[in-house]
Amino acid sequence: MRLERLELRRIALDLVTPFRTSFGVETARDILLLKVTTDAGVGWGECVAQHEPAYSPEFVDGAALVIEQHLWPALLGAPASGDATLTAAQVAPTLQRFKGHQMAKAALEMAVLDAQLRAEGVSLAEHLGATRELIPSGVSVGIFDTIDVLLEQVAGYVADGYVRIKLKIEPGWDIEPVRAVRELIGRDKPLQVDANTAYSRADIEHLCQLDQFDLLLIEQPLAEEDVLGHAQLAAASATPVCLDESILSASTAVDAIELGATEVINIKPGRVGGYLEARSIHDVCVELGIPVWCGGMIETGIGRAANAALAALPGFTLPGDISASTRFYRRDIVTDPITITDGHVSVPSIPGLGYELDHEFLDSITTSTTELTG
Ligand code: SMG
Ligand code: MG
């Protein structure tokens, strides 16, 4: 494909309820979407960078800038972009000389992949090698002021049919909320926790108290660079340790597994530089016998559809954070938002990433548009 134009579009979307994690509270999203125009048609990507660099070093203004000043020009300069042969698989190698910025790179690859698959008439699920049409849906539940409010929220999600509950934790909001939720939902309902790096090695003994609640896993309790600390926790606790923020590529995944720092991996395409690197992590984890699941970054229908396709690969043996669009948004930017039925999401099968845009709504929430040409 020959690349012709790139549109950077910012949209504003309110969340249905504030989402509080150990690193902050979000009430509304500021999202960067990319629309690539090629000689074979258009494709869209969603950048999962958040407004502030609090989950990771990336943030939405920074992602827009690096795309505009470095990534898009490099892609246009790639030998293959001038003829008919540029494919999505060439995006990551072309951008590899730039350090970091995985979320920005992933958004660009995603847009090119969408254009390519639409032109080929192939769905992302088929392209990635998905083997399922339905995937189990888990929900991520934030931190609240009181356990009563938490229990009310969890009861609502259980009634909605979610097959797995994930609780956000932080120091001062861990053992007791988890105990209360475990009592509410019973021993058999899959339950896990996510600390988003809020603890330190000094908390290992404290975190081992979570072993009494039969959790599926504890996600990223320590700092993203603290691989040794995670290995120490994994050795001390019965609850499997799962890394999220620490895993930035297939090679960091393999290292963390070999060092005993992670027993399960949360795969987020944005965090690792794209859906193709995400598939590589899946493949290597299957080889090494490590279960994986698909994380979420509060995506709109674009990223949510693509994540559902990824999560349909055979190694995704645990429910992902792929909830119904209404978990976060009153109205989505796609015509057919992700819904759950009996706790499951249908894997999209239409060509491309698996969605069609609701252009009228999208235009109504657009806050800025920048057009870059070839
Ligand atoms: O999309 O369902 C979702 C959100 C899931 O909790 C979720 N994601 O660390 O796993 C994580 C968090 C990061 C989200 S805040 C940027
Ligand atoms: Mg996480």
XYZ file of C-alpha atoms and ligand atoms in Angstrom:
391
model
C 0.000 0.000 0.000
C 1.090 3.558 -0.567
C 0.511 5.904 2.373
C -1.171 9.158 1.404
C -2.437 11.038 4.480
C -2.694 10.745 8.229
C -5.384 12.447 10.271
C -4.824 12.875 14.017
C -8.180 13.319 15.645
C -8.756 14.053 19.317
C -12.074 13.159 20.891
C -13.566 13.814 24.330
C -15.690 11.130 25.989
C -17.130 11.154 29.509
C -16.931 7.982 31.595
C -20.219 6.690 33.025
C -18.638 6.629 36.504
C -15.249 7.846 37.754
C -12.568 5.141 37.452
C -10.104 5.270 40.372
C -6.872 3.306 40.415
C -3.758 3.509 42.603
C -2.397 6.206 40.252
C -5.391 8.510 39.988
C -9.055 9.068 39.133
C -10.421 9.485 35.640
C -13.832 10.956 34.880
C -13.460 11.706 31.166
C -11.193 10.564 28.358
C -9.092 12.596 25.930
C -8.420 10.085 23.150
C -6.206 10.228 20.072
C -7.491 8.421 16.986
C -5.515 8.043 13.771
C -7.016 7.755 10.312
C -4.591 6.633 7.631
C -5.471 7.062 3.976
C -3.715 4.753 1.536
C -4.126 3.997 -2.144
C -6.048 0.873 -1.040
C -8.460 2.653 1.305
C -8.570 4.000 4.851
C -7.931 2.521 8.291
C -8.279 3.758 11.862
C -6.139 3.230 14.944
C -6.763 4.117 18.574
C -3.912 5.295 20.768
C -4.280 4.008 24.334
C -2.041 6.679 25.897
C -3.930 8.418 28.693
C -4.118 12.159 29.332
C -1.390 12.029 32.017
C 1.806 9.924 32.060
C 0.628 8.058 35.187
C -0.003 4.485 33.998
C 3.164 4.626 31.877
C 5.536 7.339 30.604
C 3.352 7.877 27.519
C 0.595 10.513 27.403
C -1.725 11.664 24.685
C -0.069 14.993 23.748
C 3.327 13.265 23.671
C 1.983 10.472 21.478
C 0.521 12.981 18.992
C 3.813 14.876 18.864
C 6.043 11.837 18.328
C 3.740 10.560 15.599
C 3.703 13.924 13.851
C 7.418 14.721 14.160
C 9.076 11.298 13.970
C 6.976 8.187 13.374
C 4.831 9.277 10.420
C 7.763 10.891 8.540
C 9.820 7.704 9.089
C 7.001 5.564 7.775
C 6.656 7.759 4.700
C 10.401 7.470 4.150
C 10.376 3.673 4.406
C 11.465 2.162 1.087
C 8.261 0.171 0.778
C 5.861 3.083 1.346
C 6.468 4.502 -2.123
C 5.218 1.403 -3.905
C 2.478 -1.147 -3.441
C 4.226 -3.369 -0.918
C 4.058 -1.582 2.462
C 2.274 -3.870 4.890
C 1.398 -3.573 8.555
C 4.165 -6.070 9.353
C 6.729 -3.522 8.147
C 5.548 -0.742 10.463
C 7.250 -1.974 13.669
C 10.640 -2.736 12.033
C 10.582 0.680 10.345
C 9.935 2.454 13.659
C 12.282 0.301 15.734
C 15.142 2.801 15.790
C 12.979 5.142 17.890
C 13.123 4.215 21.581
C 9.933 3.613 23.532
C 6.619 5.215 22.483
C 4.984 1.804 22.138
C 1.456 3.231 22.359
C 2.106 5.753 19.591
C 3.715 3.064 17.417
C 0.876 0.640 18.118
C -1.751 3.190 17.022
C 0.018 3.725 13.710
C 0.415 -0.005 13.063
C -3.238 -0.474 13.966
C -4.415 2.079 11.393
C -2.258 0.541 8.646
C -3.431 -2.946 9.626
C -7.081 -1.852 9.499
C -6.598 -0.393 5.998
C -4.741 -3.497 4.817
C -7.266 -6.005 6.175
C -10.253 -4.037 4.851
C -8.600 -3.992 1.411
C -7.933 -7.740 1.622
C -11.436 -8.501 2.970
C -9.937 -10.282 5.987
C -10.913 -9.891 9.659
C -8.287 -9.225 12.329
C -9.366 -12.416 14.114
C -8.638 -14.448 10.979
C -5.371 -12.598 10.316
C -4.094 -13.238 13.855
C -5.137 -16.898 13.875
C -8.060 -16.699 16.301
C -9.700 -19.996 17.111
C -12.850 -18.919 19.002
C -16.013 -16.994 18.196
C -16.878 -16.137 21.792
C -14.567 -14.994 24.572
C -15.230 -14.766 28.303
C -15.569 -11.220 29.623
C -13.999 -9.859 32.801
C -14.584 -6.485 34.407
C -12.118 -4.185 36.148
C -13.530 -2.495 39.253
C -11.995 0.697 40.648
C -11.250 1.873 44.173
C -14.081 3.447 46.205
C -14.371 5.395 49.446
C -16.170 2.586 51.247
C -16.487 -1.183 51.046
C -20.293 -0.829 50.885
C -20.073 1.141 47.651
C -17.581 -1.394 46.249
C -19.926 -4.293 47.068
C -22.831 -2.525 45.403
C -20.756 -2.043 42.236
C -19.500 -5.630 42.222
C -23.033 -6.967 42.735
C -24.121 -4.972 39.670
C -21.333 -6.424 37.520
C -22.097 -9.956 38.710
C -25.748 -9.354 37.748
C -24.547 -8.137 34.326
C -22.976 -11.573 33.854
C -19.235 -10.858 33.999
C -17.417 -14.141 34.497
C -14.437 -12.657 36.328
C -13.987 -9.698 38.655
C -10.760 -7.694 38.945
C -10.362 -5.333 41.883
C -7.984 -2.406 41.887
C -5.972 -2.329 45.114
C -3.497 0.004 46.822
C -1.983 0.246 50.321
C -4.909 0.733 52.714
C -7.401 -0.742 50.193
C -6.495 -4.393 49.847
C -7.107 -7.205 52.360
C -10.479 -6.036 53.687
C -12.095 -5.056 50.365
C -10.900 -8.328 48.816
C -12.247 -10.296 51.801
C -15.633 -8.560 51.521
C -15.893 -9.167 47.765
C -14.858 -12.800 48.137
C -17.620 -13.269 50.717
C -20.141 -11.557 48.440
C -19.376 -13.513 45.260
C -18.484 -16.891 46.818
C -15.404 -19.111 46.503
C -16.047 -20.219 42.923
C -16.230 -16.886 41.098
C -12.885 -16.004 39.481
C -11.380 -12.980 41.263
C -8.069 -11.151 40.783
C -6.432 -7.906 41.901
C -4.353 -5.178 40.230
C -2.110 -2.753 42.148
C -0.664 -0.762 39.227
C 2.788 -0.656 40.908
C 1.526 0.749 44.256
C 3.602 -1.520 46.573
C 7.274 -2.089 47.350
C 9.392 -5.117 48.306
C 8.801 -4.222 51.959
C 5.122 -5.210 51.404
C 5.785 -8.795 50.281
C 4.700 -10.329 53.586
C 1.601 -8.141 53.652
C 0.661 -9.130 50.090
C 0.974 -12.820 51.010
C -2.153 -12.342 53.162
C -4.087 -12.260 49.876
C -3.312 -15.982 49.489
C -6.315 -16.792 51.705
C -8.761 -15.518 49.037
C -7.965 -17.963 46.200
C -7.195 -15.256 43.674
C -6.503 -16.050 40.017
C -3.529 -13.679 40.169
C -2.061 -10.471 41.531
C -1.264 -7.993 38.768
C 1.754 -5.657 38.835
C 2.080 -5.052 42.579
C 5.583 -3.516 42.379
C 7.313 -0.908 40.236
C 7.582 -1.682 36.543
C 11.390 -1.999 36.677
C 11.369 -4.180 39.819
C 11.684 -7.561 38.138
C 13.692 -8.987 41.065
C 11.058 -7.877 43.588
C 8.332 -9.605 41.562
C 10.446 -12.784 41.508
C 10.775 -12.567 45.303
C 7.022 -12.119 45.688
C 6.323 -15.000 43.285
C 8.565 -17.255 45.398
C 6.901 -16.176 48.652
C 3.218 -16.127 47.722
C 0.790 -18.799 46.562
C -1.132 -16.283 44.435
C 0.311 -16.239 40.880
C 2.120 -13.007 40.002
C 1.098 -11.409 36.681
C 3.027 -8.563 35.077
C 1.367 -5.758 33.130
C 3.375 -2.479 33.111
C 6.764 -4.309 33.159
C 6.181 -6.168 29.892
C 7.041 -3.944 26.936
C 7.954 -6.550 24.292
C 8.268 -10.277 23.623
C 11.863 -10.209 24.848
C 11.016 -8.577 28.204
C 8.254 -11.189 28.550
C 10.674 -14.080 28.031
C 13.196 -12.577 30.468
C 10.582 -12.022 33.184
C 9.325 -15.599 32.758
C 12.823 -17.063 32.900
C 13.673 -14.990 35.975
C 10.567 -16.314 37.768
C 9.064 -12.816 38.021
C 5.792 -13.582 36.244
C 3.591 -16.684 36.178
C 0.865 -15.172 33.976
C 1.059 -12.269 31.492
C -1.383 -9.454 30.787
C -1.016 -8.641 27.080
C -1.981 -5.114 26.001
C -1.225 -4.369 22.355
C -0.710 -0.649 23.039
C 1.822 -1.283 25.799
C 3.959 -3.581 23.607
C 3.932 -1.593 20.352
C 1.084 -3.253 18.467
C -1.125 -6.262 17.763
C 1.639 -8.088 15.896
C 4.078 -7.886 18.849
C 1.148 -8.861 21.087
C 0.689 -12.002 18.993
C 4.416 -12.776 19.313
C 4.140 -12.557 23.111
C 1.143 -14.882 22.955
C 3.106 -17.352 20.825
C 6.147 -17.405 23.091
C 3.965 -17.760 26.200
C 2.197 -20.742 24.627
C 5.620 -22.314 23.999
C 6.707 -21.670 27.582
C 3.387 -22.803 29.107
C 2.529 -19.375 30.543
C -1.184 -18.403 30.526
C -2.023 -15.000 29.033
C -5.051 -12.718 29.009
C -5.908 -9.521 27.190
C -5.746 -6.321 29.225
C -7.793 -3.197 28.604
C -7.018 0.508 28.433
C -10.607 1.834 28.569
C -10.736 1.627 24.783
C -13.528 2.857 22.530
C -15.177 0.408 20.157
C -12.153 0.490 17.840
C -9.685 -0.934 20.355
C -12.323 -3.035 22.076
C -13.163 -4.844 18.796
C -9.482 -5.432 18.046
C -8.809 -6.697 21.572
C -11.678 -9.172 21.238
C -10.021 -10.564 18.095
C -6.664 -10.920 19.853
C -8.229 -12.549 22.908
C -9.695 -15.255 20.645
C -6.214 -16.781 20.118
C -5.810 -20.171 21.794
C -3.263 -19.144 24.465
C -5.626 -16.560 25.983
C -6.859 -19.026 28.586
C -7.954 -16.479 31.211
C -10.821 -13.971 30.830
C -9.646 -10.548 29.628
C -10.537 -6.996 30.612
C -12.851 -6.825 27.610
C -16.084 -5.594 29.077
C -19.166 -4.206 27.362
C -18.673 -0.719 25.984
C -21.354 0.480 28.440
C -19.019 -0.393 31.347
C -17.271 2.904 30.555
C -19.265 4.817 27.920
C -22.885 5.819 27.525
C -22.454 5.953 23.765
C -19.592 4.462 21.750
C -18.095 5.770 18.499
C -18.891 2.531 16.650
C -22.221 1.426 15.220
C -22.130 -1.993 16.880
C -20.581 -1.602 20.346
C -19.211 -4.596 22.251
C -21.919 -6.176 24.425
C -21.895 -9.208 26.682
C -24.294 -12.131 26.559
C -24.056 -14.827 29.223
C -20.724 -13.333 30.237
C -19.227 -13.570 26.758
C -18.290 -11.209 23.928
C -18.673 -12.174 20.246
C -15.460 -11.916 18.302
C -15.973 -9.536 15.362
C -15.718 -11.197 11.969
C -16.060 -8.293 9.533
C -13.031 -7.207 7.441
C -10.530 -4.970 9.229
C -10.306 -4.559 12.976
C -13.987 -5.426 13.348
C -16.066 -2.243 13.752
C -17.804 0.452 11.706
C -17.664 4.044 12.898
C -20.649 6.150 13.875
C -19.334 9.188 11.997
C -22.033 11.553 13.137
C -21.334 10.905 16.822
C -17.585 10.862 16.225
C -17.733 14.292 14.600
C -19.835 15.640 17.457
C -17.184 14.747 20.090
C -14.116 15.710 18.050
C -12.064 18.399 19.778
C -9.324 18.823 17.168
C -8.133 17.431 13.862
C -4.660 17.661 12.320
C -3.975 16.476 8.796
C -0.522 15.303 7.702
C 0.202 14.557 4.074
C 2.746 12.360 2.371
O -10.407 -1.281 29.712
O -11.428 -2.521 31.172
C -10.570 -1.697 30.850
C -9.643 -1.194 31.940
C -8.924 -2.312 32.575
O -8.033 -1.951 34.730
C -7.873 -1.842 33.545
N -6.754 -1.341 33.023
O -3.629 -1.622 34.662
O -4.833 -3.088 33.733
C -4.652 -1.930 34.078
C -5.678 -0.856 33.866
C -5.139 0.363 33.260
C -6.234 1.282 32.887
S -6.064 2.852 33.319
C -5.156 3.452 32.020
Mg -3.001 -3.638 35.060
